[in-house]
Coordinates of C-alpha atoms in Angstrom, one line a residue:
M4 CA 0.0 0.0 0.0
E5 CA 1.3 3.4 -0.9
V6 CA 0.3 6.4 1.3
N7 CA 0.6 9.9 -0.1
Y8 CA 0.2 13.1 1.9
F9 CA 1.2 15.6 -0.7
Y10 CA -1.3 18.1 -2.2
Y11 CA -2.2 17.6 -5.8
K12 CA -4.2 20.0 -8.0
E13 CA -6.6 17.2 -9.0
N14 CA -9.5 16.4 -6.7
I15 CA -9.2 12.8 -5.6
H16 CA -12.4 11.2 -4.1
C17 CA -12.4 8.2 -1.8
D18 CA -13.5 5.1 -3.6
I19 CA -15.3 3.9 -0.5
C20 CA -17.2 6.9 0.8
P21 CA -18.3 10.1 -0.8
N22 CA -15.4 12.2 0.9
L23 CA -13.0 14.2 -0.9
C24 CA -9.3 13.4 0.1
Q25 CA -8.3 16.8 1.3
T26 CA -5.5 16.2 3.8
G27 CA -4.0 13.2 1.9
Y28 CA -5.0 9.8 0.8
G29 CA -3.9 6.2 0.9
V30 CA -3.8 3.9 -2.2
L31 CA -4.4 0.1 -1.9
K32 CA -2.7 -1.1 -5.0
T33 CA -1.7 -4.5 -6.3
E34 CA -0.9 -6.3 -9.5
Y35 CA -0.7 -10.1 -9.8
K36 CA -1.0 -12.8 -12.3
L37 CA -4.0 -15.1 -12.3
N38 CA -3.0 -18.7 -12.1
S39 CA -1.1 -19.7 -15.3
S40 CA -3.0 -17.4 -17.6
A41 CA -1.3 -14.6 -19.3
S42 CA -3.6 -11.9 -18.0
N43 CA -2.8 -9.8 -14.9
Q44 CA -5.3 -8.7 -12.3
S45 CA -4.7 -5.3 -10.9
Y46 CA -6.4 -3.0 -8.3
E47 CA -6.0 0.5 -7.3
I48 CA -8.4 1.9 -4.7
F49 CA -8.1 5.4 -3.3
L50 CA -9.0 5.8 0.4
C51 CA -9.5 9.0 2.5
K52 CA -7.9 9.1 5.9
S53 CA -10.9 7.7 7.7
C54 CA -11.4 4.8 5.3
F55 CA -7.6 4.1 5.3
L56 CA -7.6 3.8 9.1
G57 CA -10.6 1.6 9.0
T58 CA -8.8 -0.7 6.5
V59 CA -5.8 -0.9 8.6
S60 CA -8.0 -1.7 11.7
Y61 CA -9.6 -4.5 9.8
L62 CA -6.2 -5.9 8.6
K63 CA -5.0 -5.8 12.2
S64 CA -8.1 -7.9 13.2
Q65 CA -7.4 -10.4 10.4
K66 CA -3.8 -10.7 11.5
E67 CA -4.9 -11.4 15.0
L68 CA -7.4 -14.0 13.9
N69 CA -4.7 -15.8 11.8
Y70 CA -2.4 -16.2 14.8
L71 CA -5.0 -16.6 17.4
F72 CA -3.9 -20.1 18.5
D73 CA -0.2 -19.6 17.9
E74 CA 1.5 -19.6 21.3
N75 CA 4.7 -18.1 20.0
F76 CA 3.2 -15.1 18.3
D77 CA 3.7 -11.7 19.9
F78 CA 0.4 -9.9 19.7
A79 CA 2.0 -6.5 20.7
Q80 CA 3.4 -6.3 17.1
I81 CA -0.1 -6.0 15.7
D82 CA -0.4 -2.4 17.0
N83 CA 2.6 -1.3 14.8
L84 CA 1.3 -3.0 11.6
G85 CA 2.4 -1.0 8.6
L86 CA 4.0 1.8 10.5
K87 CA 7.3 3.1 9.2

């Protein structure tokens, strides 16, 4: 995921809610090859700050569920998911 907090002249609208991304935006972006076919699947979703933080919260919950029964997993690391 690429996060961009620079001002651009173009108006960027959140793809999830009707908000205009005024203070910055996040981009959820991926490209991958489908099975053995020659075609690629790609996504680019623009997110306002609120929707971006909601997405991060969802991903933290998913990671917690994935390691729920792992006795060696340090759940404290979930709080820092994606932070640089």
